[in-house]
mmCIF file of C-alpha atoms and ligand atoms in Angstrom:
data_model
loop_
_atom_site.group_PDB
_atom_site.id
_atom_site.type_symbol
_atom_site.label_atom_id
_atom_site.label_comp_id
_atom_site.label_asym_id
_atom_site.label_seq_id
_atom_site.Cartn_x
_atom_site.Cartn_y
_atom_site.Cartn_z
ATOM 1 C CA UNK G 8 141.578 -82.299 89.850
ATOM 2 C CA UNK G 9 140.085 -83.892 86.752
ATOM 3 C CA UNK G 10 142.346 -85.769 84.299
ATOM 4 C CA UNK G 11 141.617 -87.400 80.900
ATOM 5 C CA UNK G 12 143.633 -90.003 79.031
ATOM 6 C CA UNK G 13 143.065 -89.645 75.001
ATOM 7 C CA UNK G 14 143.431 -93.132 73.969
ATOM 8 C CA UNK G 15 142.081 -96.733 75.969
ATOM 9 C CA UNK G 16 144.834 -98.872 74.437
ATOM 10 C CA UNK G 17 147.630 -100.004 76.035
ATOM 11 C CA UNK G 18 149.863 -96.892 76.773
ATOM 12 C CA UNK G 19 146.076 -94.592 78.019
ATOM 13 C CA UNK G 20 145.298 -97.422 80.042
ATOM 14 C CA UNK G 21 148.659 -98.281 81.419
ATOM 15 C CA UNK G 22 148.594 -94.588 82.591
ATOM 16 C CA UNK G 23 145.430 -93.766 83.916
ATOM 17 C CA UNK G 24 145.709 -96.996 85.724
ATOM 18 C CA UNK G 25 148.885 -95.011 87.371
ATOM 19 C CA UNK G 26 147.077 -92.208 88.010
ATOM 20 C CA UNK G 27 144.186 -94.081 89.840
ATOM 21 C CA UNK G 28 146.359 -96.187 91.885
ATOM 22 C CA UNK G 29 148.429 -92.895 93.018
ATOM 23 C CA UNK G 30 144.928 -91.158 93.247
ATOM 24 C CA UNK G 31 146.823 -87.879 91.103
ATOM 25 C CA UNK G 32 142.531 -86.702 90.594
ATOM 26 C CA UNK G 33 139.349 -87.251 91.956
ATOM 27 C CA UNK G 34 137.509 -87.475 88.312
ATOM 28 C CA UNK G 35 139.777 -89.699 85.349
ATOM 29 C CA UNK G 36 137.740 -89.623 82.220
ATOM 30 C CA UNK G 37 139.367 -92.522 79.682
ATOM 31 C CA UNK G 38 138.497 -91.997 76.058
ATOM 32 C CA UNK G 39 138.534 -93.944 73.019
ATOM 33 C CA UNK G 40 136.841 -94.003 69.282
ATOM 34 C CA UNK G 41 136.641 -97.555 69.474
ATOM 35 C CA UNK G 42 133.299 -98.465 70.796
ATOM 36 C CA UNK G 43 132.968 -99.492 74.574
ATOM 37 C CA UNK G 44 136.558 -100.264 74.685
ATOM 38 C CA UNK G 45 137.059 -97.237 77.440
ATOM 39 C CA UNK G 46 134.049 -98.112 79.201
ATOM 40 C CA UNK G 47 134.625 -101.432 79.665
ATOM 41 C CA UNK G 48 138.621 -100.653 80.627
ATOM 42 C CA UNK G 49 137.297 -97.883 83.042
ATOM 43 C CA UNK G 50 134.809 -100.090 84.552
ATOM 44 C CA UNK G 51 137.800 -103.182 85.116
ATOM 45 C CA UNK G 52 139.861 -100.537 86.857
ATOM 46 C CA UNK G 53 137.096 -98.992 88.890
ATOM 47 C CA UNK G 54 136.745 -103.264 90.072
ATOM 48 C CA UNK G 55 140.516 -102.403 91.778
ATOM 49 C CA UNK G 56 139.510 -99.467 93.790
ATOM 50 C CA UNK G 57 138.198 -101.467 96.867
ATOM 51 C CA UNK G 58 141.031 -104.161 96.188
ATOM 52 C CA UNK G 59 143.590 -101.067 95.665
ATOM 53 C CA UNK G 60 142.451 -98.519 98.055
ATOM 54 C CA UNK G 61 142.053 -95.708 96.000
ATOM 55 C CA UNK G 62 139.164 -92.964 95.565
ATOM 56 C CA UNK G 63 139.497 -91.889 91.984
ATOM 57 C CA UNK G 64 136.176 -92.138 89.981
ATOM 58 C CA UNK G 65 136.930 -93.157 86.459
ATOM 59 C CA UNK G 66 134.850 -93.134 83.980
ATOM 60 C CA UNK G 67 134.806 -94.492 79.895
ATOM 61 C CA UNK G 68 133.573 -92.956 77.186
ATOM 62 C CA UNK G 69 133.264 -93.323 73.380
ATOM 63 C CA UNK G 70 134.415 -90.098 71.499
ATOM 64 C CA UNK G 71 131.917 -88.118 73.831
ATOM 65 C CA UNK G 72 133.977 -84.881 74.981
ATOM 66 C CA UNK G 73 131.736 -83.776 76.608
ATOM 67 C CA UNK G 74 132.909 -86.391 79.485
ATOM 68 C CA UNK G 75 136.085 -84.499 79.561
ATOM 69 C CA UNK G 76 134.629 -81.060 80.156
ATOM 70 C CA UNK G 77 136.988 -78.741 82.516
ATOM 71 C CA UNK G 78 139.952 -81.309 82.460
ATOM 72 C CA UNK G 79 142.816 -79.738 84.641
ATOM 73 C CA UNK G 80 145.336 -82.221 82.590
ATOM 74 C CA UNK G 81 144.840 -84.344 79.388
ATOM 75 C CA UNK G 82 146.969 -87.307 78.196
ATOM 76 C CA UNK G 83 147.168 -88.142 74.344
ATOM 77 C CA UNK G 84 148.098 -91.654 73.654
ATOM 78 C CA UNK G 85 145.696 -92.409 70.903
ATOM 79 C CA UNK G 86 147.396 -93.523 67.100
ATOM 80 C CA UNK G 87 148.685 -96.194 65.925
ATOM 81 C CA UNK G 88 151.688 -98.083 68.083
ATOM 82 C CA UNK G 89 154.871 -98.852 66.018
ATOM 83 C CA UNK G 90 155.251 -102.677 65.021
ATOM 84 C CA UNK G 91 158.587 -104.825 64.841
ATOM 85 C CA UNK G 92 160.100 -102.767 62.225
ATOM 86 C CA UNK G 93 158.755 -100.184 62.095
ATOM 87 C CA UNK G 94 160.307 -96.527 63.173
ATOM 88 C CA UNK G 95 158.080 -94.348 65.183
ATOM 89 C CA UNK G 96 158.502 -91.959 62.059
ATOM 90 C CA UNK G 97 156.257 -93.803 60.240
ATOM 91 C CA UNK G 98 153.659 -93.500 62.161
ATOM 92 C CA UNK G 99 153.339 -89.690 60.909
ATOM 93 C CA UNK G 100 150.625 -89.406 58.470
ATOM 94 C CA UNK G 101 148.083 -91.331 60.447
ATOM 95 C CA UNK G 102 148.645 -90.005 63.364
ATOM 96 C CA UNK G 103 148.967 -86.304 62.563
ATOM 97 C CA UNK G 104 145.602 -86.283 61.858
ATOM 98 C CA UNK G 105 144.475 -88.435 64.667
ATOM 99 C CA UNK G 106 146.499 -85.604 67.251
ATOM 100 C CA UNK G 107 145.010 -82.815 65.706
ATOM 101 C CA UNK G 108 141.370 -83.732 65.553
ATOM 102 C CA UNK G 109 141.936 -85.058 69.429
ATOM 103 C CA UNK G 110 143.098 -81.851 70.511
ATOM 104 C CA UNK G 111 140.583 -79.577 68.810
ATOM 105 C CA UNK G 112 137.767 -81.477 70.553
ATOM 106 C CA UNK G 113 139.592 -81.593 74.125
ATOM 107 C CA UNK G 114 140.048 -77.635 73.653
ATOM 108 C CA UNK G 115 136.411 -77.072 72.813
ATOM 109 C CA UNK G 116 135.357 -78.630 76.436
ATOM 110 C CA UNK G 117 138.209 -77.790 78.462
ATOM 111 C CA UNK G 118 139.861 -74.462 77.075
ATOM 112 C CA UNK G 119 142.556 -74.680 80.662
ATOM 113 C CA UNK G 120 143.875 -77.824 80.086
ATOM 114 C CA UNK G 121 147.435 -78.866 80.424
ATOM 115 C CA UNK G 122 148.435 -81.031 77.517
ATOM 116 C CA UNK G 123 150.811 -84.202 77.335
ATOM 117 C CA UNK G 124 151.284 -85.577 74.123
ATOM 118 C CA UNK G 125 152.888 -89.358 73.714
ATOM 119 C CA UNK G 126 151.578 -90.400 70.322
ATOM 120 C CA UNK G 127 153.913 -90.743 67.767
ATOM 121 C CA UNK G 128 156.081 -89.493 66.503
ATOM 122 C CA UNK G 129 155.984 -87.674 69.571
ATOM 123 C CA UNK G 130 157.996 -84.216 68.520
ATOM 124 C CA UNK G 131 156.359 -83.927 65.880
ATOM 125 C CA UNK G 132 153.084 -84.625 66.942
ATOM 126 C CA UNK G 133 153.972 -82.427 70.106
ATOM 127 C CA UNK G 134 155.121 -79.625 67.291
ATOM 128 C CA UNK G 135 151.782 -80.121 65.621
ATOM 129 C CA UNK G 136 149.694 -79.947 69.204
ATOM 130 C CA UNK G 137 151.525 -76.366 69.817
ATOM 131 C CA UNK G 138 151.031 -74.800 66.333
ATOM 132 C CA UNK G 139 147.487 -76.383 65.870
ATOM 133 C CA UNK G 140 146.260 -74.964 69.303
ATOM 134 C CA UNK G 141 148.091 -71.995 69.308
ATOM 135 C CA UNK G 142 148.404 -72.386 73.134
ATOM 136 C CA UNK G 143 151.020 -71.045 75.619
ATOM 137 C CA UNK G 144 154.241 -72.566 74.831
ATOM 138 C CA UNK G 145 153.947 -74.041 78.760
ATOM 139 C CA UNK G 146 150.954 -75.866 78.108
ATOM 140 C CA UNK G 147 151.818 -78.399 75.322
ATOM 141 C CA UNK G 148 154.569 -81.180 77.258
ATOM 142 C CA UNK G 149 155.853 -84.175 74.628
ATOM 143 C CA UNK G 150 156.258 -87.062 76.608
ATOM 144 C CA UNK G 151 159.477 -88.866 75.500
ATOM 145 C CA UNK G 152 162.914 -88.299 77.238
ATOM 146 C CA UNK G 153 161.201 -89.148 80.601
ATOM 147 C CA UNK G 154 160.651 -92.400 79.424
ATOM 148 C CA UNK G 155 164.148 -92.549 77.722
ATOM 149 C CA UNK G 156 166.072 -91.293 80.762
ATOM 150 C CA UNK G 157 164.536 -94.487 82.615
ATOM 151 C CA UNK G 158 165.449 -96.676 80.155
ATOM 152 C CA UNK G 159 169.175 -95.510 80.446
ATOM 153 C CA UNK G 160 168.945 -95.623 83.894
ATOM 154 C CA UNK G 161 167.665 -99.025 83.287
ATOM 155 C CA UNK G 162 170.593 -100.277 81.306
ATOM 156 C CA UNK G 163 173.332 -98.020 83.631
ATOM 157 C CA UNK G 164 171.942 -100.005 87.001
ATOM 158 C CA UNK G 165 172.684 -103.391 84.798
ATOM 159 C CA UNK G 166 175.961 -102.780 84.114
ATOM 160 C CA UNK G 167 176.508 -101.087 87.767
ATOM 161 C CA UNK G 168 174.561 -104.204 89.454
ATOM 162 C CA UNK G 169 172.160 -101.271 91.382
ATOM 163 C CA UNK G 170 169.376 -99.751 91.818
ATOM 164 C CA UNK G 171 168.002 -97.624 88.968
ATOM 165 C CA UNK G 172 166.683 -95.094 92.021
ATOM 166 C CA UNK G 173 170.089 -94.330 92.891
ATOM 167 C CA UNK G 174 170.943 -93.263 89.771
ATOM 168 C CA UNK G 175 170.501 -89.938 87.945
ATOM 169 C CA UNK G 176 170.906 -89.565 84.237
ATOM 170 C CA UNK G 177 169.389 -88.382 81.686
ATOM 171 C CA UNK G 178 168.591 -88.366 77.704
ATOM 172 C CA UNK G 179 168.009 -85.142 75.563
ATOM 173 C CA UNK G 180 167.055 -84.472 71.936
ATOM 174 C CA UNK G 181 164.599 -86.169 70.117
ATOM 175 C CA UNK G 182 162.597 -89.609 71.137
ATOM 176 C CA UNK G 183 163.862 -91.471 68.001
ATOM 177 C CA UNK G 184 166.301 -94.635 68.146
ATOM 178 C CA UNK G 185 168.876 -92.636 66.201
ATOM 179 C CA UNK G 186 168.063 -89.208 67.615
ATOM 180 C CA UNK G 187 168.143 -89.440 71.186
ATOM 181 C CA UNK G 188 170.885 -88.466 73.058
ATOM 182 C CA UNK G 189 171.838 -89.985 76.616
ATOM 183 C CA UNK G 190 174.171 -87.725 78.060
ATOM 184 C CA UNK G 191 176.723 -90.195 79.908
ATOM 185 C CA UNK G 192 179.021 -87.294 81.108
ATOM 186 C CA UNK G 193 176.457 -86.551 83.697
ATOM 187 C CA UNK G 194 175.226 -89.372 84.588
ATOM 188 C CA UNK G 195 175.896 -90.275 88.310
ATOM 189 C CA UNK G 196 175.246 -93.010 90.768
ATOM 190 C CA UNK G 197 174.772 -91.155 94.358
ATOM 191 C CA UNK G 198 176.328 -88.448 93.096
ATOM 192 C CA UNK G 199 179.479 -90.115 91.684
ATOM 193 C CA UNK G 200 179.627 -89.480 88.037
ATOM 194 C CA UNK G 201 179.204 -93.344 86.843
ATOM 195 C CA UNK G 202 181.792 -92.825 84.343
ATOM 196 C CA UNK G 203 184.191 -93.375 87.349
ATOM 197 C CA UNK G 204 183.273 -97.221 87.324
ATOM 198 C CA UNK G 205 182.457 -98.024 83.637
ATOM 199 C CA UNK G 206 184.721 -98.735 80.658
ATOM 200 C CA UNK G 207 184.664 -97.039 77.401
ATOM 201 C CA UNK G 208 183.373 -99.922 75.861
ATOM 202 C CA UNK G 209 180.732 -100.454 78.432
ATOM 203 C CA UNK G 210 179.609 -96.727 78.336
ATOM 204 C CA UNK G 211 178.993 -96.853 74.350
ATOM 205 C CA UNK G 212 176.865 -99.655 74.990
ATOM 206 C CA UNK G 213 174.679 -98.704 77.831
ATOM 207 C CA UNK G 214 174.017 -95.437 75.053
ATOM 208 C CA UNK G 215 173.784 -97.678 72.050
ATOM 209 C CA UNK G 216 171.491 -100.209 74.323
ATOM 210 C CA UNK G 217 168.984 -97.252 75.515
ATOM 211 C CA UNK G 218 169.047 -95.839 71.987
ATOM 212 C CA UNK G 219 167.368 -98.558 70.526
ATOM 213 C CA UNK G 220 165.724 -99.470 74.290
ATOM 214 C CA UNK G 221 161.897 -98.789 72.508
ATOM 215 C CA UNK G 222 162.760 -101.126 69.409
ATOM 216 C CA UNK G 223 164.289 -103.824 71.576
ATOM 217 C CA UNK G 224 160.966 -104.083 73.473
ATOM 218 C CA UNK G 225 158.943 -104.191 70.530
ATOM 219 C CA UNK G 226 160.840 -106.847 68.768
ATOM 220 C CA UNK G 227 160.148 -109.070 71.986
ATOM 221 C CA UNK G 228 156.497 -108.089 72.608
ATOM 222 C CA UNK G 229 155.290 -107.438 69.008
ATOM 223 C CA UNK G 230 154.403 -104.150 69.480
ATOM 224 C CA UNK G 231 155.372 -101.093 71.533
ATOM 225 C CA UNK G 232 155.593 -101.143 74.986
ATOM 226 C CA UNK G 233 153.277 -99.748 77.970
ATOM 227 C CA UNK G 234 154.605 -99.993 81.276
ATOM 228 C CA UNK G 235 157.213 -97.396 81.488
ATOM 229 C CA UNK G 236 155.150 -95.281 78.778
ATOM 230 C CA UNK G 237 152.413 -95.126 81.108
ATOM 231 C CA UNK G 238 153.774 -94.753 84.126
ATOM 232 C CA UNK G 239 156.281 -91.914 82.706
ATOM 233 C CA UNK G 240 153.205 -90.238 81.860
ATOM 234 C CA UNK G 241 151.403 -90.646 85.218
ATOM 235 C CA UNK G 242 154.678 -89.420 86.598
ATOM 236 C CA UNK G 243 154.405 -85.982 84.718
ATOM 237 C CA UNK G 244 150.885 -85.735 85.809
ATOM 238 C CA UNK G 245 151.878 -85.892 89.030
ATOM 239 C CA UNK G 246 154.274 -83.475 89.010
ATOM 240 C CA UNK G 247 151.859 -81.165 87.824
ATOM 241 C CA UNK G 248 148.754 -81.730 89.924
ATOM 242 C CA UNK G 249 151.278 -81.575 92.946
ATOM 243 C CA UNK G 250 152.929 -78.854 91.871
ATOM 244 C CA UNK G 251 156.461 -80.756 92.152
ATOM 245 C CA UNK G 252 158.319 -78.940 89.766
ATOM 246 C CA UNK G 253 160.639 -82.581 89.661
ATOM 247 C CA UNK G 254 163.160 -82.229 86.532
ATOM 248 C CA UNK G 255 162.164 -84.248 83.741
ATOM 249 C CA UNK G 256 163.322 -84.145 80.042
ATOM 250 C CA UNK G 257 160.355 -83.100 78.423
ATOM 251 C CA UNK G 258 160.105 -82.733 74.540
ATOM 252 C CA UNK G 259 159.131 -78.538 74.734
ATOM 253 C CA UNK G 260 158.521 -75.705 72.313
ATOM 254 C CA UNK G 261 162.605 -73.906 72.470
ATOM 255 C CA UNK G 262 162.972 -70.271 71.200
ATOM 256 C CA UNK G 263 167.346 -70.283 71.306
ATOM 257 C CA UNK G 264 167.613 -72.748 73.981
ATOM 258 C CA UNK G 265 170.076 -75.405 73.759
ATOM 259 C CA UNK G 266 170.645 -73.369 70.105
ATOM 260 C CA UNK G 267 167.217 -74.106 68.582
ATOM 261 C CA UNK G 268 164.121 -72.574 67.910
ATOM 262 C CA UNK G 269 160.867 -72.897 66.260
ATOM 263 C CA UNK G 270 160.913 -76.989 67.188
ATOM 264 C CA UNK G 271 160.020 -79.055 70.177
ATOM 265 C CA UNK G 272 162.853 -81.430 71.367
ATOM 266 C CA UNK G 273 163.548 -82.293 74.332
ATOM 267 C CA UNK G 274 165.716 -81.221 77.279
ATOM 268 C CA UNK G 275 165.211 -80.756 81.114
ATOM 269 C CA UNK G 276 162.516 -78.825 82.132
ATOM 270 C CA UNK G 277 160.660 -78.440 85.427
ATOM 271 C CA UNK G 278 157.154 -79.454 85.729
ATOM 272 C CA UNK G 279 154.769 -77.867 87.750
ATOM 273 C CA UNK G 280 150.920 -76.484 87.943
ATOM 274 C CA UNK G 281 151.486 -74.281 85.464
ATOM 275 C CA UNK G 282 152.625 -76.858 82.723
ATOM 276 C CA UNK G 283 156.944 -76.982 81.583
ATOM 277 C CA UNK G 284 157.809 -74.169 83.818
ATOM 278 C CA UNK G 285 162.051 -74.084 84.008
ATOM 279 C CA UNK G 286 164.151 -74.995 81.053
ATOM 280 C CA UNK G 287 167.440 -76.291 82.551
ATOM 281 C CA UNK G 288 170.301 -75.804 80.913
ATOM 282 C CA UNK G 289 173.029 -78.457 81.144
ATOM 283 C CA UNK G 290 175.663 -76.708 78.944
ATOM 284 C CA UNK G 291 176.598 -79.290 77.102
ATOM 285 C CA UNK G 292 180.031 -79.536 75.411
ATOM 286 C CA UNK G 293 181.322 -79.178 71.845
ATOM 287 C CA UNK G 294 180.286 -82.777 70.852
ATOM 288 C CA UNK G 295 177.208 -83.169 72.772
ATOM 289 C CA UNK G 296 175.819 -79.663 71.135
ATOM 290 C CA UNK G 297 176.603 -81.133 67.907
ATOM 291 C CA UNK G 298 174.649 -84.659 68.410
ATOM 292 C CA UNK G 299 171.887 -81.963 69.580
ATOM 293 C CA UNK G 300 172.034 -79.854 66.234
ATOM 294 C CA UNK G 301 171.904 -83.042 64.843
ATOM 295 C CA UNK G 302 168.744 -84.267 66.209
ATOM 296 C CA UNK G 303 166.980 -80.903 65.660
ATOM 297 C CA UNK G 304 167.696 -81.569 62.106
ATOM 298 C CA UNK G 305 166.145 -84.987 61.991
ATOM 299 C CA UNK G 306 163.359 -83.810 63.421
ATOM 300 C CA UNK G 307 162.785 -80.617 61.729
ATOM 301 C CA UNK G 308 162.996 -82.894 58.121
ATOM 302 C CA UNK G 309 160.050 -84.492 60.135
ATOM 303 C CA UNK G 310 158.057 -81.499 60.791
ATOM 304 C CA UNK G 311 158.365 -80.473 57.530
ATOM 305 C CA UNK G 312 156.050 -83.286 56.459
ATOM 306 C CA UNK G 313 153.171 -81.824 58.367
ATOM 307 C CA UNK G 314 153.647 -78.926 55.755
ATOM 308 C CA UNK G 315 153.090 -81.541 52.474
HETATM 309 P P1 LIG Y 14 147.189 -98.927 71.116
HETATM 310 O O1 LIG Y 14 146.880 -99.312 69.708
HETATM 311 O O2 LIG Y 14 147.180 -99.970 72.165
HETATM 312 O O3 LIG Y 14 146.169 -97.778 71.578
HETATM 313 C C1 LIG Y 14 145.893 -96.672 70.808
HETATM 314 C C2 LIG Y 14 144.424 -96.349 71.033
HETATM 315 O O4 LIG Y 14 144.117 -95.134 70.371
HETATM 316 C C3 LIG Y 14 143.478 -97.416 70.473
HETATM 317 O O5 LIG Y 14 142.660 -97.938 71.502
HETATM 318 C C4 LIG Y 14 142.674 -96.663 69.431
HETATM 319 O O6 LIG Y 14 141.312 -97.106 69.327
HETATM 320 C C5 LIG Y 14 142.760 -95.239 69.943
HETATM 321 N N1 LIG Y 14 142.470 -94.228 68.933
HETATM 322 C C6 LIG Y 14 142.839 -94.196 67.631
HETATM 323 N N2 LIG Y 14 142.347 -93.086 67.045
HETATM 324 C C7 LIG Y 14 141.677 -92.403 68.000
HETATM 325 C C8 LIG Y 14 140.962 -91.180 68.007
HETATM 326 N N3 LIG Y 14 140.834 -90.429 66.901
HETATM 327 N N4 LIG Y 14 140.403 -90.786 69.161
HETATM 328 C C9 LIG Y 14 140.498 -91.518 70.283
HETATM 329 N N5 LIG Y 14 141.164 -92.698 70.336
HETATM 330 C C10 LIG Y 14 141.737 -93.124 69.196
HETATM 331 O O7 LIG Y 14 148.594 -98.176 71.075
HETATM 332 P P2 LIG Y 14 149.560 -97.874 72.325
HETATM 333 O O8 LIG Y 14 150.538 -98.962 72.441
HETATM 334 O O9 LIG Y 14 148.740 -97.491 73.470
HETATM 335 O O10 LIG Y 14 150.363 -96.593 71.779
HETATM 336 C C11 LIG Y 14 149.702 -95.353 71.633
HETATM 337 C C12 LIG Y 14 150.619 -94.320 70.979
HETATM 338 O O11 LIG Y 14 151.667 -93.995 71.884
HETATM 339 C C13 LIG Y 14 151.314 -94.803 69.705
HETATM 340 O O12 LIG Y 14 151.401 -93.738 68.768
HETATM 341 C C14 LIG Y 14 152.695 -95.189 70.180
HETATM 342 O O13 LIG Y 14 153.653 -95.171 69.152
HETATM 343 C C15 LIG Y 14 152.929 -94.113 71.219
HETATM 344 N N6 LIG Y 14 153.957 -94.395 72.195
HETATM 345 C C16 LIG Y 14 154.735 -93.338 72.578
HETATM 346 C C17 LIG Y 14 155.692 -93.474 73.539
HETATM 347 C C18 LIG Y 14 156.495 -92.274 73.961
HETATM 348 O O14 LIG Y 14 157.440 -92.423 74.734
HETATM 349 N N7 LIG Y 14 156.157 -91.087 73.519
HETATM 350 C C19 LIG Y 14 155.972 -94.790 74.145
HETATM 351 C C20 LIG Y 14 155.080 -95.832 73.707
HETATM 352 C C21 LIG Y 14 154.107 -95.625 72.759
#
């Protein structure tokens, strides 16, 4: 299996670091624009593999795709991170152009490839990968909800004093602090819905507290995080170069599911070889469908500015 990760910063490094360690392909190919900046990161991490035990060979380059020739599975992480303040929204313009140029390029040298798209805004971007490629719908994965259902996870295992492995749960709609939805109704701890043990009060702010989950971190660090970014992204890789077909929410091209069409949002989908294989569907109640519409309209206004 050969892998490339789009992007050397802090998310593409975080991730194909992952991938290494978990040795998900025998050739990782890390690319950046920046000169020697993916080099010199895939040289650091090939320094690990003797310390680490793993085989992967990794290799930098700058801007040449012609490193990433017959990639099995590419990673986009390159744009601009948010800053405090910022909403990931903002990040449009700049990176629009950034995903599209990055994909046409990756195409050219590996035609197969599975694509995973985390820059930001990442439905919109993951909109723009699908109708700039014109690939199957299967192929083009927005990496966002994967991310968010660990956060909420996160802050449900706080308030439950457990482990976040125990727990199942899950966010849908967009990856936007006001868009995202965690769905608390099925949320469970071993199988026990975890509405059983936690208050009204304490359920609206476990969702209020993974809502804004991203921006919290970012406030603290200064800019966006990497950690669970990169490692949610190593975990859909996986899936797919295993074959898993593990349920993930994935932000994916919908055609009526989940009452929506001609956008990518995201919902639970199974990943596989083949790309988003499954779209699960949850049926979610009156309320819940309407905080869905909701999002697909915040997000379509978004897609819209691809069009200006
Ligand atoms: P970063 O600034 O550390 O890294 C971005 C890298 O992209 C830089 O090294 C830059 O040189 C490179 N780059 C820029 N233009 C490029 C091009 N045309 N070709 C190749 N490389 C190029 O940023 P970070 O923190 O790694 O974040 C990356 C993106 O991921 C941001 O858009 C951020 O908002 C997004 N993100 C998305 C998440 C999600 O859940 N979907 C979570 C966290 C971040």
């Amino acid at each position: 299996m050969k892998v490339t990760v789009v992007g050397a910063g802090a998310v593409g490094a975080t991730c194909a670091d992952n991938i290494a360690r978990k040795e998900l392909a025998t050739e990782l190919v890390l690319l950046d624009i920046k000169e020697g900046l993916a080099e010199g990161k895939a040289q650091d991490m090939m320094q690990t593999a003797t310390l680490l035990g793993f085989d992967t060979r990794i290799t930098g380059s700058t801007n040449d795709y012609s490193k990433t020739a017959g990639s099995d599975v590419v990673v986009i992480t390159s744009g601009l991170p948010r800053k405090p303040g910022m909403t990931r929204e903002e990040l449009i313009g700049t990176n629009a152009g950034i995903v599209k140029n990055v994909c046409e390029n990756i195409l050219k040298h590996s035609p197969n490839a599975i694509i995973i798209v985390i820059s930001n805004p990442m439905d919109t971007m993951t909109y723009l990968a699908l109708t700039a490629t014109g690939l199957p719908k299967n192929r083009i994965i927005g990496m966002g909800g994967t991310l968010d259902s660990s956060r909420f996870k996160y802050q449900l295992s706080q308030h439950l004093n457990c482990s976040p492995s125990d727990l199942n749960a899950v966010v849908v709609g967009g990856h936007g602090d006001t868009t995202m939805i965690p769905l608390i109704r099925f949320a469970t701890w071993n199988s026990v819905p975890v509405t059983n043990f936690l208050s009204e009060e304490q359920q609206k702010q476990i969702v209020a507290d993974t809502m804004v989950g991203g921006a919290t971190l970012t406030k603290l660090i200064g800019t966006s995080a990497w950690y669970a970014p990169g490692a949610a992204g190593a975990a859909l890789v996986e899936s797919i170069v295993r074959d898993e077909k593990k349920l993930f929410t994935c932000c994916v091209s919908l055609e009526g599911e989940y009452g929506q069409k001609d956008i990518c949002l995201g919902v639970p989908v199974t990943i596989g070889r083949n790309g988003w294989e499954k779209i699960v569907d949850f049926k979610l109640n009156a309320e819940e469908q309407a905080l869905f519409n909701k999002s697909a309209d915040a997000v379509r206004s978004m897609n819209d500015v691809l069009k200006t």
